[in-house]
Amino acid sequence: MKIGFVGLGIMGKPMAINLINGGHELHVYSLSGVPEEVVKAGAIVEADSTAVAAASEIVILMVPDTPHVEAALFGEGGVASGLKKGSVVIDMSSISPIATKEFAKRINDLGCDYLDAPVSGGEVGAQQATLTIMVGGPQAAFDRARPLFELMGKNITLVGGNGDGQTCKVANQIIVGLTIEAVGEALLFASKAGADPAKVRDALMGGFASSRILELHGKRMIDRNFDPGFRIELHQKDLGLALSGARALGMSLPNTATTQELMNAMAARGGSKKDHSALVQALELMADHQIGQPKK
């Protein structure tokens, strides 16, 4: 197929390359510039998102936040201006479920289908094509797009209608954020108590507390490796969507709010570009102890 791809950052770049390697003709545009690796893989660089849409049957977006999706779709040089009837727009960004329903209606009014298909799995999952993909939209459009999803991910689920994919992603980010916070508290407690946090992690990996976050992010905390796979500022955005959604639904998410405040504290100290596992550093400040330090 002729595929369009808008947004070639940490996640978008490997996803785009996987589509090219799958045999598709890829037309691309990115505000930050198209990475050389994508060009070398065989992508066709277009002048703007309108040109991407005009050259494509299916257009995929992978940009940071709700305003970026709106601009990429409906702004000057946006996707909507280049769409042909029968095209499919797939937004794989993580954005507001409420805005998603509005965007879908506007695209539907142009005679095109819309899928919201946010992902989980981070940069490694994007590189290895093992992303979890949570999709909202009509069954026929999902069936048409599924071969593309299978080139980028493994666990692919049509959750429901437009907006439900984004709602699922918000739920995912609540679980991930709170689990990072729990792992940070546990390893920090063990370390300050005088135990070796690496050995504690090894022991816990064999028990009921085992998780991918303990495995991967627990190791980051112990190794002090906070180079981003997924940045704190992006997780701040996702938990902000959770909390604003909770207000609209008239409900409370108390531990989500606490985790958001810890991320806010890290951002205030200049840590917004760090990996979200660096949330532990906010806990370390309050404990006056760093994981792996000798007990004082």
PDB file of C-alpha atoms in Angstrom:
ATOM      1  CA  MET A   1       0.000   0.000   0.000  1.00  0.00           C
ATOM      2  CA  LYS A   2       0.886   3.644  -0.252  1.00  0.00           C
ATOM      3  CA  ILE A   3       1.219   4.784   3.338  1.00  0.00           C
ATOM      4  CA  GLY A   4       1.699   8.246   4.799  1.00  0.00           C
ATOM      5  CA  PHE A   5       3.534   8.820   8.065  1.00  0.00           C
ATOM      6  CA  VAL A   6       3.596  12.138   9.948  1.00  0.00           C
ATOM      7  CA  GLY A   7       5.877  12.465  12.992  1.00  0.00           C
ATOM      8  CA  LEU A   8       9.262  10.711  13.059  1.00  0.00           C
ATOM      9  CA  GLY A   9      10.549  11.103  16.598  1.00  0.00           C
ATOM     10  CA  ILE A  10      11.763   8.461  19.073  1.00  0.00           C
ATOM     11  CA  MET A  11       8.757   6.228  18.383  1.00  0.00           C
ATOM     12  CA  GLY A  12       7.762   7.236  14.865  1.00  0.00           C
ATOM     13  CA  LYS A  13      11.154   6.642  13.281  1.00  0.00           C
ATOM     14  CA  PRO A  14      11.446   2.886  13.968  1.00  0.00           C
ATOM     15  CA  MET A  15       7.727   2.370  13.291  1.00  0.00           C
ATOM     16  CA  ALA A  16       8.110   3.995   9.874  1.00  0.00           C
ATOM     17  CA  ILE A  17      11.176   1.906   9.059  1.00  0.00           C
ATOM     18  CA  ASN A  18       9.298  -1.284   9.973  1.00  0.00           C
ATOM     19  CA  LEU A  19       6.549  -0.345   7.499  1.00  0.00           C
ATOM     20  CA  ILE A  20       9.104   0.223   4.737  1.00  0.00           C
ATOM     21  CA  ASN A  21      10.775  -3.096   5.565  1.00  0.00           C
ATOM     22  CA  GLY A  22       7.337  -4.678   5.242  1.00  0.00           C
ATOM     23  CA  GLY A  23       7.254  -3.702   1.570  1.00  0.00           C
ATOM     24  CA  HIS A  24       5.071  -0.587   1.659  1.00  0.00           C
ATOM     25  CA  GLU A  25       5.660   2.690  -0.158  1.00  0.00           C
ATOM     26  CA  LEU A  26       6.028   5.294   2.583  1.00  0.00           C
ATOM     27  CA  HIS A  27       5.469   9.047   2.169  1.00  0.00           C
ATOM     28  CA  VAL A  28       6.722  11.004   5.180  1.00  0.00           C
ATOM     29  CA  TYR A  29       6.786  14.412   6.808  1.00  0.00           C
ATOM     30  CA  SER A  30       8.045  15.565  10.198  1.00  0.00           C
ATOM     31  CA  LEU A  31       8.211  19.071  11.636  1.00  0.00           C
ATOM     32  CA  SER A  32      11.560  18.260  13.226  1.00  0.00           C
ATOM     33  CA  GLY A  33      12.954  16.974   9.920  1.00  0.00           C
ATOM     34  CA  VAL A  34      13.026  13.476   8.471  1.00  0.00           C
ATOM     35  CA  PRO A  35      15.795  11.324  10.036  1.00  0.00           C
ATOM     36  CA  GLU A  36      18.490  10.141   7.655  1.00  0.00           C
ATOM     37  CA  GLU A  37      17.797   6.511   8.602  1.00  0.00           C
ATOM     38  CA  VAL A  38      14.236   6.828   7.304  1.00  0.00           C
ATOM     39  CA  VAL A  39      15.414   8.336   4.013  1.00  0.00           C
ATOM     40  CA  LYS A  40      18.043   5.616   3.585  1.00  0.00           C
ATOM     41  CA  ALA A  41      15.379   2.978   4.223  1.00  0.00           C
ATOM     42  CA  GLY A  42      13.531   4.287   1.156  1.00  0.00           C
ATOM     43  CA  ALA A  43      10.934   6.776   2.391  1.00  0.00           C
ATOM     44  CA  ILE A  44       9.660   9.491   0.044  1.00  0.00           C
ATOM     45  CA  VAL A  45       9.923  12.883   1.763  1.00  0.00           C
ATOM     46  CA  GLU A  46       6.984  15.257   1.173  1.00  0.00           C
ATOM     47  CA  ALA A  47       6.782  19.024   1.661  1.00  0.00           C
ATOM     48  CA  ASP A  48       3.976  18.905   4.217  1.00  0.00           C
ATOM     49  CA  SER A  49       1.228  16.713   5.681  1.00  0.00           C
ATOM     50  CA  THR A  50      -1.201  17.659   2.903  1.00  0.00           C
ATOM     51  CA  ALA A  51       1.184  16.200   0.334  1.00  0.00           C
ATOM     52  CA  VAL A  52       1.603  13.080   2.467  1.00  0.00           C
ATOM     53  CA  ALA A  53      -2.152  12.543   2.539  1.00  0.00           C
ATOM     54  CA  ALA A  54      -2.551  13.219  -1.197  1.00  0.00           C
ATOM     55  CA  ALA A  55      -0.014  10.488  -1.994  1.00  0.00           C
ATOM     56  CA  SER A  56      -1.390   7.878   0.420  1.00  0.00           C
ATOM     57  CA  GLU A  57      -4.255   5.458   1.025  1.00  0.00           C
ATOM     58  CA  ILE A  58      -3.682   5.357   4.772  1.00  0.00           C
ATOM     59  CA  VAL A  59      -2.096   8.149   6.810  1.00  0.00           C
ATOM     60  CA  ILE A  60      -0.511   7.484  10.215  1.00  0.00           C
ATOM     61  CA  LEU A  61       0.231  10.187  12.787  1.00  0.00           C
ATOM     62  CA  MET A  62       2.724   9.780  15.654  1.00  0.00           C
ATOM     63  CA  VAL A  63       3.130  13.164  17.379  1.00  0.00           C
ATOM     64  CA  PRO A  64       3.418  14.215  21.044  1.00  0.00           C
ATOM     65  CA  ASP A  65       0.092  15.657  22.211  1.00  0.00           C
ATOM     66  CA  THR A  66      -3.493  16.682  21.394  1.00  0.00           C
ATOM     67  CA  PRO A  67      -2.653  20.146  19.944  1.00  0.00           C
ATOM     68  CA  HIS A  68      -0.004  18.574  17.687  1.00  0.00           C
ATOM     69  CA  VAL A  69      -2.528  16.081  16.312  1.00  0.00           C
ATOM     70  CA  GLU A  70      -5.061  18.850  15.680  1.00  0.00           C
ATOM     71  CA  ALA A  71      -2.447  20.942  13.864  1.00  0.00           C
ATOM     72  CA  ALA A  72      -1.203  17.972  11.828  1.00  0.00           C
ATOM     73  CA  LEU A  73      -4.749  17.123  10.776  1.00  0.00           C
ATOM     74  CA  PHE A  74      -6.476  20.480  10.345  1.00  0.00           C
ATOM     75  CA  GLY A  75      -3.807  23.188  10.389  1.00  0.00           C
ATOM     76  CA  GLU A  76      -2.205  24.835   7.390  1.00  0.00           C
ATOM     77  CA  GLY A  77      -0.646  22.118   5.240  1.00  0.00           C
ATOM     78  CA  GLY A  78      -2.501  19.509   7.296  1.00  0.00           C
ATOM     79  CA  VAL A  79      -3.607  15.986   6.458  1.00  0.00           C
ATOM     80  CA  ALA A  80      -7.294  16.853   6.021  1.00  0.00           C
ATOM     81  CA  SER A  81      -6.561  19.097   3.036  1.00  0.00           C
ATOM     82  CA  GLY A  82      -5.005  16.224   1.083  1.00  0.00           C
ATOM     83  CA  LEU A  83      -7.357  13.351   1.913  1.00  0.00           C
ATOM     84  CA  LYS A  84      -9.267  11.468  -0.775  1.00  0.00           C
ATOM     85  CA  LYS A  85     -12.624   9.850  -0.032  1.00  0.00           C
ATOM     86  CA  GLY A  86     -12.119   6.328   1.265  1.00  0.00           C
ATOM     87  CA  SER A  87      -8.771   7.071   2.902  1.00  0.00           C
ATOM     88  CA  VAL A  88      -8.052   6.017   6.482  1.00  0.00           C
ATOM     89  CA  VAL A  89      -6.427   8.242   9.103  1.00  0.00           C
ATOM     90  CA  ILE A  90      -4.726   6.430  11.994  1.00  0.00           C
ATOM     91  CA  ASP A  91      -3.610   8.464  14.989  1.00  0.00           C
ATOM     92  CA  MET A  92      -1.064   6.437  16.978  1.00  0.00           C
ATOM     93  CA  SER A  93      -0.239   9.343  19.303  1.00  0.00           C
ATOM     94  CA  SER A  94      -1.445   9.350  22.930  1.00  0.00           C
ATOM     95  CA  ILE A  95      -3.981  12.161  23.268  1.00  0.00           C
ATOM     96  CA  SER A  96      -7.332  13.178  24.747  1.00  0.00           C
ATOM     97  CA  PRO A  97     -10.146  10.653  24.178  1.00  0.00           C
ATOM     98  CA  ILE A  98     -12.657  13.528  24.061  1.00  0.00           C
ATOM     99  CA  ALA A  99     -10.718  15.424  21.378  1.00  0.00           C
ATOM    100  CA  THR A 100     -10.252  12.156  19.487  1.00  0.00           C
ATOM    101  CA  LYS A 101     -14.014  11.744  19.068  1.00  0.00           C
ATOM    102  CA  GLU A 102     -14.218  15.269  17.652  1.00  0.00           C
ATOM    103  CA  PHE A 103     -11.305  14.693  15.265  1.00  0.00           C
ATOM    104  CA  ALA A 104     -12.858  11.425  14.100  1.00  0.00           C
ATOM    105  CA  LYS A 105     -16.162  13.135  13.282  1.00  0.00           C
ATOM    106  CA  ARG A 106     -14.408  15.830  11.254  1.00  0.00           C
ATOM    107  CA  ILE A 107     -12.465  13.207   9.282  1.00  0.00           C
ATOM    108  CA  ASN A 108     -15.626  11.114   8.800  1.00  0.00           C
ATOM    109  CA  ASP A 109     -17.365  14.191   7.364  1.00  0.00           C
ATOM    110  CA  LEU A 110     -14.704  14.160   4.617  1.00  0.00           C
ATOM    111  CA  GLY A 111     -15.720  10.626   3.620  1.00  0.00           C
ATOM    112  CA  CYS A 112     -12.788   8.959   5.379  1.00  0.00           C
ATOM    113  CA  ASP A 113     -12.397   6.523   8.277  1.00  0.00           C
ATOM    114  CA  TYR A 114     -10.545   7.301  11.498  1.00  0.00           C
ATOM    115  CA  LEU A 115      -8.785   4.992  13.932  1.00  0.00           C
ATOM    116  CA  ASP A 116      -7.226   6.024  17.228  1.00  0.00           C
ATOM    117  CA  ALA A 117      -4.466   3.493  17.856  1.00  0.00           C
ATOM    118  CA  PRO A 118      -2.113   4.547  20.672  1.00  0.00           C
ATOM    119  CA  VAL A 119       0.711   2.203  21.582  1.00  0.00           C
ATOM    120  CA  SER A 120       2.596   0.888  24.592  1.00  0.00           C
ATOM    121  CA  GLY A 121       6.062  -0.645  24.637  1.00  0.00           C
ATOM    122  CA  GLY A 122       8.368   2.344  24.320  1.00  0.00           C
ATOM    123  CA  GLU A 123      11.301   2.817  21.989  1.00  0.00           C
ATOM    124  CA  VAL A 124      12.419  -0.807  22.322  1.00  0.00           C
ATOM    125  CA  GLY A 125       8.966  -2.055  21.387  1.00  0.00           C
ATOM    126  CA  ALA A 126       8.897   0.279  18.396  1.00  0.00           C
ATOM    127  CA  GLN A 127      12.311  -0.934  17.228  1.00  0.00           C
ATOM    128  CA  GLN A 128      11.470  -4.611  17.693  1.00  0.00           C
ATOM    129  CA  ALA A 129       7.919  -4.294  16.306  1.00  0.00           C
ATOM    130  CA  THR A 130       6.461  -5.679  19.533  1.00  0.00           C
ATOM    131  CA  LEU A 131       4.239  -2.734  20.483  1.00  0.00           C
ATOM    132  CA  THR A 132       0.869  -3.220  22.120  1.00  0.00           C
ATOM    133  CA  ILE A 133      -1.656  -1.360  19.942  1.00  0.00           C
ATOM    134  CA  MET A 134      -5.027  -0.293  21.404  1.00  0.00           C
ATOM    135  CA  VAL A 135      -7.477   0.642  18.664  1.00  0.00           C
ATOM    136  CA  GLY A 136     -10.744   2.567  18.584  1.00  0.00           C
ATOM    137  CA  GLY A 137     -12.852   2.829  15.447  1.00  0.00           C
ATOM    138  CA  PRO A 138     -14.965   0.874  12.951  1.00  0.00           C
ATOM    139  CA  GLN A 139     -14.305  -2.820  12.340  1.00  0.00           C
ATOM    140  CA  ALA A 140     -13.875  -2.441   8.558  1.00  0.00           C
ATOM    141  CA  ALA A 141     -11.165   0.217   8.926  1.00  0.00           C
ATOM    142  CA  PHE A 142      -9.449  -1.884  11.601  1.00  0.00           C
ATOM    143  CA  ASP A 143      -9.433  -4.921   9.304  1.00  0.00           C
ATOM    144  CA  ARG A 144      -7.945  -2.814   6.507  1.00  0.00           C
ATOM    145  CA  ALA A 145      -5.215  -1.434   8.764  1.00  0.00           C
ATOM    146  CA  ARG A 146      -4.419  -4.633  10.635  1.00  0.00           C
ATOM    147  CA  PRO A 147      -1.612  -5.779   8.262  1.00  0.00           C
ATOM    148  CA  LEU A 148       0.148  -2.481   9.012  1.00  0.00           C
ATOM    149  CA  PHE A 149      -0.354  -2.848  12.744  1.00  0.00           C
ATOM    150  CA  GLU A 150       1.163  -6.335  12.527  1.00  0.00           C
ATOM    151  CA  LEU A 151       4.374  -4.828  11.125  1.00  0.00           C
ATOM    152  CA  MET A 152       4.648  -2.568  14.178  1.00  0.00           C
ATOM    153  CA  GLY A 153       3.248  -4.601  17.061  1.00  0.00           C
ATOM    154  CA  LYS A 154       2.212  -7.944  18.502  1.00  0.00           C
ATOM    155  CA  ASN A 155      -0.731  -7.416  20.855  1.00  0.00           C
ATOM    156  CA  ILE A 156      -3.328  -5.673  18.663  1.00  0.00           C
ATOM    157  CA  THR A 157      -6.839  -5.149  20.037  1.00  0.00           C
ATOM    158  CA  LEU A 158      -9.896  -3.356  18.687  1.00  0.00           C
ATOM    159  CA  VAL A 159     -11.167  -2.002  22.012  1.00  0.00           C
ATOM    160  CA  GLY A 160     -14.313  -0.279  20.716  1.00  0.00           C
ATOM    161  CA  GLY A 161     -15.383   2.884  18.921  1.00  0.00           C
ATOM    162  CA  ASN A 162     -13.434   6.078  18.326  1.00  0.00           C
ATOM    163  CA  GLY A 163     -11.944   7.344  21.575  1.00  0.00           C
ATOM    164  CA  ASP A 164     -11.863   3.923  23.239  1.00  0.00           C
ATOM    165  CA  GLY A 165      -8.298   3.270  22.077  1.00  0.00           C
ATOM    166  CA  GLN A 166      -7.172   6.489  23.736  1.00  0.00           C
ATOM    167  CA  THR A 167      -9.154   5.659  26.882  1.00  0.00           C
ATOM    168  CA  CYS A 168      -7.374   2.300  27.025  1.00  0.00           C
ATOM    169  CA  LYS A 169      -3.998   4.039  26.668  1.00  0.00           C
ATOM    170  CA  VAL A 170      -4.805   6.403  29.547  1.00  0.00           C
ATOM    171  CA  ALA A 171      -5.659   3.359  31.689  1.00  0.00           C
ATOM    172  CA  ASN A 172      -2.339   1.800  30.640  1.00  0.00           C
ATOM    173  CA  GLN A 173      -0.438   4.909  31.683  1.00  0.00           C
ATOM    174  CA  ILE A 174      -2.134   4.950  35.087  1.00  0.00           C
ATOM    175  CA  ILE A 175      -0.936   1.388  35.708  1.00  0.00           C
ATOM    176  CA  VAL A 176       2.585   2.067  34.395  1.00  0.00           C
ATOM    177  CA  GLY A 177       3.018   5.296  36.348  1.00  0.00           C
ATOM    178  CA  LEU A 178       1.771   3.884  39.644  1.00  0.00           C
ATOM    179  CA  THR A 179       3.866   0.738  39.215  1.00  0.00           C
ATOM    180  CA  ILE A 180       7.026   2.788  38.564  1.00  0.00           C
ATOM    181  CA  GLU A 181       6.267   4.691  41.771  1.00  0.00           C
ATOM    182  CA  ALA A 182       5.733   1.426  43.697  1.00  0.00           C
ATOM    183  CA  VAL A 183       8.972  -0.096  42.388  1.00  0.00           C
ATOM    184  CA  GLY A 184      10.818   3.096  43.307  1.00  0.00           C
ATOM    185  CA  GLU A 185       9.444   3.072  46.858  1.00  0.00           C
ATOM    186  CA  ALA A 186      10.238  -0.625  47.322  1.00  0.00           C
ATOM    187  CA  LEU A 187      13.831  -0.474  46.086  1.00  0.00           C
ATOM    188  CA  LEU A 188      14.479   2.764  47.969  1.00  0.00           C
ATOM    189  CA  PHE A 189      13.115   1.239  51.186  1.00  0.00           C
ATOM    190  CA  ALA A 190      15.317  -1.830  50.723  1.00  0.00           C
ATOM    191  CA  SER A 191      18.393   0.253  49.982  1.00  0.00           C
ATOM    192  CA  LYS A 192      17.970   2.619  52.930  1.00  0.00           C
ATOM    193  CA  ALA A 193      17.383  -0.377  55.201  1.00  0.00           C
ATOM    194  CA  GLY A 194      20.831  -1.630  54.202  1.00  0.00           C
ATOM    195  CA  ALA A 195      19.914  -4.393  51.740  1.00  0.00           C
ATOM    196  CA  ASP A 196      21.476  -4.693  48.289  1.00  0.00           C
ATOM    197  CA  PRO A 197      18.737  -3.341  45.964  1.00  0.00           C
ATOM    198  CA  ALA A 198      20.027  -5.379  43.013  1.00  0.00           C
ATOM    199  CA  LYS A 199      19.689  -8.616  44.987  1.00  0.00           C
ATOM    200  CA  VAL A 200      16.304  -7.530  46.320  1.00  0.00           C
ATOM    201  CA  ARG A 201      15.158  -6.950  42.737  1.00  0.00           C
ATOM    202  CA  ASP A 202      16.467 -10.380  41.698  1.00  0.00           C
ATOM    203  CA  ALA A 203      14.537 -12.022  44.536  1.00  0.00           C
ATOM    204  CA  LEU A 204      11.331 -10.136  43.794  1.00  0.00           C
ATOM    205  CA  MET A 205      11.516 -11.069  40.106  1.00  0.00           C
ATOM    206  CA  GLY A 206      10.813 -14.677  41.129  1.00  0.00           C
ATOM    207  CA  GLY A 207       7.719 -13.837  43.165  1.00  0.00           C
ATOM    208  CA  PHE A 208       4.238 -12.333  42.907  1.00  0.00           C
ATOM    209  CA  ALA A 209       5.694  -8.797  42.750  1.00  0.00           C
ATOM    210  CA  SER A 210       7.416  -9.581  39.453  1.00  0.00           C
ATOM    211  CA  SER A 211       6.598  -7.265  36.548  1.00  0.00           C
ATOM    212  CA  ARG A 212       8.146  -5.850  33.399  1.00  0.00           C
ATOM    213  CA  ILE A 213       8.490  -2.544  35.206  1.00  0.00           C
ATOM    214  CA  LEU A 214      10.403  -4.139  38.092  1.00  0.00           C
ATOM    215  CA  GLU A 215      12.547  -5.917  35.497  1.00  0.00           C
ATOM    216  CA  LEU A 216      13.314  -2.970  33.207  1.00  0.00           C
ATOM    217  CA  HIS A 217      12.733   0.195  35.233  1.00  0.00           C
ATOM    218  CA  GLY A 218      13.957  -1.318  38.477  1.00  0.00           C
ATOM    219  CA  LYS A 219      17.243  -2.031  36.712  1.00  0.00           C
ATOM    220  CA  ARG A 220      17.335   1.557  35.410  1.00  0.00           C
ATOM    221  CA  MET A 221      16.929   2.841  38.965  1.00  0.00           C
ATOM    222  CA  ILE A 222      19.745   0.649  40.268  1.00  0.00           C
ATOM    223  CA  ASP A 223      22.045   1.370  37.307  1.00  0.00           C
ATOM    224  CA  ARG A 224      21.176   5.122  37.383  1.00  0.00           C
ATOM    225  CA  ASN A 225      20.329   4.990  33.678  1.00  0.00           C
ATOM    226  CA  PHE A 226      17.684   7.649  33.042  1.00  0.00           C
ATOM    227  CA  ASP A 227      18.317   8.259  29.344  1.00  0.00           C
ATOM    228  CA  PRO A 228      14.825   8.396  27.876  1.00  0.00           C
ATOM    229  CA  GLY A 229      12.920   5.590  26.405  1.00  0.00           C
ATOM    230  CA  PHE A 230       9.756   7.433  27.481  1.00  0.00           C
ATOM    231  CA  ARG A 231      10.170  10.946  28.852  1.00  0.00           C
ATOM    232  CA  ILE A 232       8.721  12.212  32.119  1.00  0.00           C
ATOM    233  CA  GLU A 233       7.086  15.136  30.291  1.00  0.00           C
ATOM    234  CA  LEU A 234       5.111  12.712  28.118  1.00  0.00           C
ATOM    235  CA  HIS A 235       3.950  10.689  31.097  1.00  0.00           C
ATOM    236  CA  GLN A 236       2.985  13.947  32.818  1.00  0.00           C
ATOM    237  CA  LYS A 237       0.788  14.668  29.818  1.00  0.00           C
ATOM    238  CA  ASP A 238      -0.822  11.216  29.934  1.00  0.00           C
ATOM    239  CA  LEU A 239      -1.580  11.383  33.659  1.00  0.00           C
ATOM    240  CA  GLY A 240      -2.949  14.880  33.083  1.00  0.00           C
ATOM    241  CA  LEU A 241      -5.405  13.304  30.612  1.00  0.00           C
ATOM    242  CA  ALA A 242      -6.351  10.752  33.260  1.00  0.00           C
ATOM    243  CA  LEU A 243      -6.982  13.393  35.910  1.00  0.00           C
ATOM    244  CA  SER A 244      -8.940  15.717  33.617  1.00  0.00           C
ATOM    245  CA  GLY A 245     -11.002  12.748  32.464  1.00  0.00           C
ATOM    246  CA  ALA A 246     -11.654  11.755  36.070  1.00  0.00           C
ATOM    247  CA  ARG A 247     -12.910  15.260  36.838  1.00  0.00           C
ATOM    248  CA  ALA A 248     -15.248  15.113  33.860  1.00  0.00           C
ATOM    249  CA  LEU A 249     -16.557  11.732  35.071  1.00  0.00           C
ATOM    250  CA  GLY A 250     -16.992  12.967  38.643  1.00  0.00           C
ATOM    251  CA  MET A 251     -14.519  10.505  40.160  1.00  0.00           C
ATOM    252  CA  SER A 252     -11.268  10.534  42.113  1.00  0.00           C
ATOM    253  CA  LEU A 253      -7.923   8.961  41.134  1.00  0.00           C
ATOM    254  CA  PRO A 254      -5.928   9.690  44.316  1.00  0.00           C
ATOM    255  CA  ASN A 255      -2.811   7.645  43.617  1.00  0.00           C
ATOM    256  CA  THR A 256      -2.672   8.857  40.009  1.00  0.00           C
ATOM    257  CA  ALA A 257      -2.659  12.402  41.383  1.00  0.00           C
ATOM    258  CA  THR A 258       0.198  11.593  43.775  1.00  0.00           C
ATOM    259  CA  THR A 259       2.251  10.023  41.004  1.00  0.00           C
ATOM    260  CA  GLN A 260       1.617  13.060  38.804  1.00  0.00           C
ATOM    261  CA  GLU A 261       2.898  15.326  41.586  1.00  0.00           C
ATOM    262  CA  LEU A 262       6.121  13.295  41.845  1.00  0.00           C
ATOM    263  CA  MET A 263       6.615  13.711  38.094  1.00  0.00           C
ATOM    264  CA  ASN A 264       5.855  17.424  38.462  1.00  0.00           C
ATOM    265  CA  ALA A 265       8.567  17.617  41.129  1.00  0.00           C
ATOM    266  CA  MET A 266      11.080  16.007  38.775  1.00  0.00           C
ATOM    267  CA  ALA A 267      10.116  18.385  35.962  1.00  0.00           C
ATOM    268  CA  ALA A 268      10.541  21.349  38.320  1.00  0.00           C
ATOM    269  CA  ARG A 269      14.115  20.193  38.962  1.00  0.00           C
ATOM    270  CA  GLY A 270      14.898  20.066  35.244  1.00  0.00           C
ATOM    271  CA  GLY A 271      14.149  16.371  34.795  1.00  0.00           C
ATOM    272  CA  SER A 272      11.314  16.524  32.273  1.00  0.00           C
ATOM    273  CA  LYS A 273      13.465  15.009  29.498  1.00  0.00           C
ATOM    274  CA  LYS A 274      14.607  12.070  31.639  1.00  0.00           C
ATOM    275  CA  ASP A 275      13.096   8.606  31.412  1.00  0.00           C
ATOM    276  CA  HIS A 276       9.956   8.216  33.527  1.00  0.00           C
ATOM    277  CA  SER A 277      11.803   5.764  35.780  1.00  0.00           C
ATOM    278  CA  ALA A 278      13.636   8.865  37.087  1.00  0.00           C
ATOM    279  CA  LEU A 279      10.502   9.523  39.137  1.00  0.00           C
ATOM    280  CA  VAL A 280      12.418   7.605  41.823  1.00  0.00           C
ATOM    281  CA  GLN A 281      14.710  10.611  42.233  1.00  0.00           C
ATOM    282  CA  ALA A 282      11.812  12.606  43.710  1.00  0.00           C
ATOM    283  CA  LEU A 283      11.346   9.828  46.280  1.00  0.00           C
ATOM    284  CA  GLU A 284      15.102   9.781  46.949  1.00  0.00           C
ATOM    285  CA  LEU A 285      15.070  13.491  47.758  1.00  0.00           C
ATOM    286  CA  MET A 286      12.388  12.943  50.399  1.00  0.00           C
ATOM    287  CA  ALA A 287      14.285   9.968  51.843  1.00  0.00           C
ATOM    288  CA  ASP A 288      17.669  11.730  51.753  1.00  0.00           C
ATOM    289  CA  HIS A 289      19.028   8.553  50.214  1.00  0.00           C
ATOM    290  CA  GLN A 290      19.896   7.300  46.737  1.00  0.00           C
ATOM    291  CA  ILE A 291      19.298   3.695  45.722  1.00  0.00           C
ATOM    292  CA  GLY A 292      22.609   1.865  45.929  1.00  0.00           C
ATOM    293  CA  GLN A 293      24.246   4.198  48.474  1.00  0.00           C
ATOM    294  CA  PRO A 294      25.534   2.694  51.711  1.00  0.00           C
ATOM    295  CA  LYS A 295      23.184   3.067  54.661  1.00  0.00           C
ATOM    296  CA  LYS A 296      23.979   6.246  56.621  1.00  0.00           C
TER     297      LYS A 296
END
